Tab-separated table of C-alpha atoms in Angstrom:
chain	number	residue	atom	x	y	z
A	1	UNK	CA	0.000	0.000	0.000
A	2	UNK	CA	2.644	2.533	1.275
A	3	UNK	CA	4.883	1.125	-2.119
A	4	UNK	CA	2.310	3.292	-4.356
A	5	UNK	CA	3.325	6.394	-2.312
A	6	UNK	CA	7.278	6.023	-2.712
A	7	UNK	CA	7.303	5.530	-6.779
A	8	UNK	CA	7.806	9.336	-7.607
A	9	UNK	CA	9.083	9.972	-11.368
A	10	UNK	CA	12.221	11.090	-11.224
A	11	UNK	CA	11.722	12.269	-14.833
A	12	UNK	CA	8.855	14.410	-14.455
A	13	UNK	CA	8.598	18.194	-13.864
A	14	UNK	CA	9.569	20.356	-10.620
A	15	UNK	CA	10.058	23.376	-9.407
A	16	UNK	CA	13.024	25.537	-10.372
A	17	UNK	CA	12.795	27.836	-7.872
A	18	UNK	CA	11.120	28.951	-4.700
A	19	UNK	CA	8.728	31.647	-4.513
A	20	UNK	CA	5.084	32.190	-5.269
A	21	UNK	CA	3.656	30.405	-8.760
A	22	UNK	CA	1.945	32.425	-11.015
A	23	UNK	CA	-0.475	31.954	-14.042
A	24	UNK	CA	1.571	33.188	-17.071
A	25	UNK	CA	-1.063	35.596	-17.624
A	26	UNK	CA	-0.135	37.489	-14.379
A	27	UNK	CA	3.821	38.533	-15.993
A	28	UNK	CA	4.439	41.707	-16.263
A	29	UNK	CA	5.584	41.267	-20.046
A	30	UNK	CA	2.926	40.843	-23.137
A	31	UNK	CA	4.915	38.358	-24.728
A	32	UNK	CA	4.924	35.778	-22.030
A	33	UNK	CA	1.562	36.790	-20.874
A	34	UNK	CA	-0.002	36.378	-24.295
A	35	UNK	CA	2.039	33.329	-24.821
A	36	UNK	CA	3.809	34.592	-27.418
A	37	UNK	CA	6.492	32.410	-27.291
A	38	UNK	CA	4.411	29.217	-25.492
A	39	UNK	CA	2.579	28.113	-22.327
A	40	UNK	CA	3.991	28.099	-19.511
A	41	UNK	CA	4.004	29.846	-15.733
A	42	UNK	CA	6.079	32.211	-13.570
A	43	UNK	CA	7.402	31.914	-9.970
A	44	UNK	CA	8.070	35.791	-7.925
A	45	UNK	CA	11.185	33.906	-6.446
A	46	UNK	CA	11.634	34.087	-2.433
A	47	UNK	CA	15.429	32.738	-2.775
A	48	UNK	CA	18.015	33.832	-5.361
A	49	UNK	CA	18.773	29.522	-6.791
A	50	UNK	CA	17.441	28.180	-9.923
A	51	UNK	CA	17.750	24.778	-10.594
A	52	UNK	CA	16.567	22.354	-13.220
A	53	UNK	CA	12.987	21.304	-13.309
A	54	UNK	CA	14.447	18.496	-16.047
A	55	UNK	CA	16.937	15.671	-16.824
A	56	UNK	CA	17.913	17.318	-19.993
A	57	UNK	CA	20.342	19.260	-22.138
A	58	UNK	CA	21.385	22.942	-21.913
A	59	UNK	CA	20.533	23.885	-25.771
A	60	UNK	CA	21.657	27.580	-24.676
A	61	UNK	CA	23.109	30.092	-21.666
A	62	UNK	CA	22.256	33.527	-22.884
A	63	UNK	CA	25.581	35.524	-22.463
A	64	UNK	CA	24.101	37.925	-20.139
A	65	UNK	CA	22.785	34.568	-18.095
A	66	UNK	CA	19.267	35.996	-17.622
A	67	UNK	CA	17.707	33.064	-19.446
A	68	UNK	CA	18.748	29.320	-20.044
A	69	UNK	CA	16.860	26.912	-22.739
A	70	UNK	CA	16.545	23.135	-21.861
A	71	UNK	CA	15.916	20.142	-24.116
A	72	UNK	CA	14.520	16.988	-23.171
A	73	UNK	CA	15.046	13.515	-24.203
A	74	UNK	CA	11.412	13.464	-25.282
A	75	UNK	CA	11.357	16.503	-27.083
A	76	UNK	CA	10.145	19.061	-24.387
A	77	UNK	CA	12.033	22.603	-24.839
A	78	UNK	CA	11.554	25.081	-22.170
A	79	UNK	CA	12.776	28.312	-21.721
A	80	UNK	CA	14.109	29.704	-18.056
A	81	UNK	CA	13.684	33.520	-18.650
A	82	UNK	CA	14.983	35.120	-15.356
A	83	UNK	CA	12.860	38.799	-15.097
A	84	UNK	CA	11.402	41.427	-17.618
A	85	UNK	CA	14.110	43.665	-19.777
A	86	UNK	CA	16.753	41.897	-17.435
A	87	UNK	CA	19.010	41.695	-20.629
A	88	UNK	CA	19.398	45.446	-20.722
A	89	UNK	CA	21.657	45.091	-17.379
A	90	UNK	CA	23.984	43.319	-19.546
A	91	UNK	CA	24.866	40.115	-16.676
A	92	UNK	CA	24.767	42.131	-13.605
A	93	UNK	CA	23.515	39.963	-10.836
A	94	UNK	CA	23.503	37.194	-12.829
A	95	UNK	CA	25.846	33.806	-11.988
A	96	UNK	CA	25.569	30.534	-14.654
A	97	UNK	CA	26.769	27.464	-13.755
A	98	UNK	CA	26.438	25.165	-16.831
A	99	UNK	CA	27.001	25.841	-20.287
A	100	UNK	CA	25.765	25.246	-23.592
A	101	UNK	CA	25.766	21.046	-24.566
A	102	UNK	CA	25.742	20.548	-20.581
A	103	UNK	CA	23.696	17.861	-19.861
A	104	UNK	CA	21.757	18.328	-16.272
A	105	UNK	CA	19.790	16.600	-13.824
A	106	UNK	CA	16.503	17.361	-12.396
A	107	UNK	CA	17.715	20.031	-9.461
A	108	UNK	CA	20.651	20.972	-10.467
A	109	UNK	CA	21.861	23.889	-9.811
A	110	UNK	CA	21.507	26.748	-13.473
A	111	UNK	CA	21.775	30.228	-11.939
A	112	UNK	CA	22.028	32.436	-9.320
A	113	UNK	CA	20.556	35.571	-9.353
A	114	UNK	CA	21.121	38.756	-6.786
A	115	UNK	CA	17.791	40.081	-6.607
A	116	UNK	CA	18.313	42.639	-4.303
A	117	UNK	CA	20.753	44.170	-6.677
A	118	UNK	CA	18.895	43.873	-9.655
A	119	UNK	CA	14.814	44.475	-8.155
A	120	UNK	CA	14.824	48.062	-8.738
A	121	UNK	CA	16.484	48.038	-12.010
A	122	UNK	CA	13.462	46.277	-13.766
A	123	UNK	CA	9.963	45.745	-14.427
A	124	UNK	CA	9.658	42.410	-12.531
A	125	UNK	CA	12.305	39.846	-11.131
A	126	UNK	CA	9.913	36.794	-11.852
A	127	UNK	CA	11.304	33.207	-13.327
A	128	UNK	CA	9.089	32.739	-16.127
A	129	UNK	CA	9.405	29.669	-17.404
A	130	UNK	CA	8.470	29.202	-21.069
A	131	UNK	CA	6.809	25.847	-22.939
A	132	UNK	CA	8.462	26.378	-26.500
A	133	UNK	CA	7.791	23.209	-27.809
A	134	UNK	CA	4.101	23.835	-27.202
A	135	UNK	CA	3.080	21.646	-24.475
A	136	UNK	CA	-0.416	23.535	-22.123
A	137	UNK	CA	0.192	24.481	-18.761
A	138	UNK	CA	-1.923	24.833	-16.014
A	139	UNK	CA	-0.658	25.942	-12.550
A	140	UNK	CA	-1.931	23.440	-10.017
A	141	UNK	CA	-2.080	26.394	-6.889
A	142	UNK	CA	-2.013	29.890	-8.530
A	143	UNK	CA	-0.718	33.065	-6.569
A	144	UNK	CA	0.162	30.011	-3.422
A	145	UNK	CA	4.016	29.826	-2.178
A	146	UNK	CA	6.334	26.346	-3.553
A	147	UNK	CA	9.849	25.114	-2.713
A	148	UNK	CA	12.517	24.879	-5.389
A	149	UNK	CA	12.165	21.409	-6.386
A	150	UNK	CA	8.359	20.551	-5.477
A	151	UNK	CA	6.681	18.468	-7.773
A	152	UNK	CA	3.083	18.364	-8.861
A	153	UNK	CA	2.907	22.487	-9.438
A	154	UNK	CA	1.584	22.303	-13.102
A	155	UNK	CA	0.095	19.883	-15.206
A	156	UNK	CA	1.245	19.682	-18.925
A	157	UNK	CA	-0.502	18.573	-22.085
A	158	UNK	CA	0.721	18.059	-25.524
């Protein structure tokens, strides 16, 4: 009985970072909150880590590290878009720690991000994090508080 309980997919989706999960709509930014660019869901972040939500491949590390795109083995792309016109600060308060062709494990650490130094310098600080390859995504608990790493905070269809 417990056995059902203890058989958690390691290869599903979780959190990359801690904060409060938002609807995509709710960004500050009409391109992710039209979906522009895909489905997908933002976190207000409450710590400055993001980590992997995947086991997958780092297809890119934008050279100002504000945003990181992961590939899947089964085809999922997502897009980890740290803030709204944070590429204008040009890497300040911005720390990688993969690079391109990197492959990574679910939690692993991708960035971190000074927040305090970087809050008043833009629109919004949130982690949006971007479907491209055009999976739906609905936020299990909108506007409620998750851990970096929690599973179970969207639900995806192709």
């Amino acid at each position: 009985m417990f056995g059902l309980f203890n058989k958690k997919k390691k290869d599903g989706f979780v959190s990359p970072a801690a904060g409060t999960i938002k609807s995509i709509d709710q960004v500050n930014d009409e391109t992710f909150s039209q979906k522009i660019m895909g489905d997908g869901f933002a976190i207000a972040p409450s710590a400055s880590q993001v980590f992997s939500p995947v086991d997958a491949v780092v297809d890119f590390v934008f050279k100002t590290n504000h945003a990181v795109g992961l590939k899947t083995e089964d085809g999922k792309e997502i897009l980890i878009h740290v803030g709204v016109d944070t590429v204008n600060l040009e890497g300040k308060g911005f720390t990688s720690h993969i690079q391109d062709g990197q492959k990574v494990k679910q939690g692993d650490l991708l960035l971190t991000v000074d927040f305090n130094s970087i809050k008043d310098l833009v629109p919004s600080t949130d982690i949006i994090l971007i479907f491209t390859s055009g999976e739906a995504c609905k936020v299990n608990n909108p506007n409620e508080k998750v851990e970096a790493q929690q599973e179970n905070i969207v639900d995806l269809t192709k």
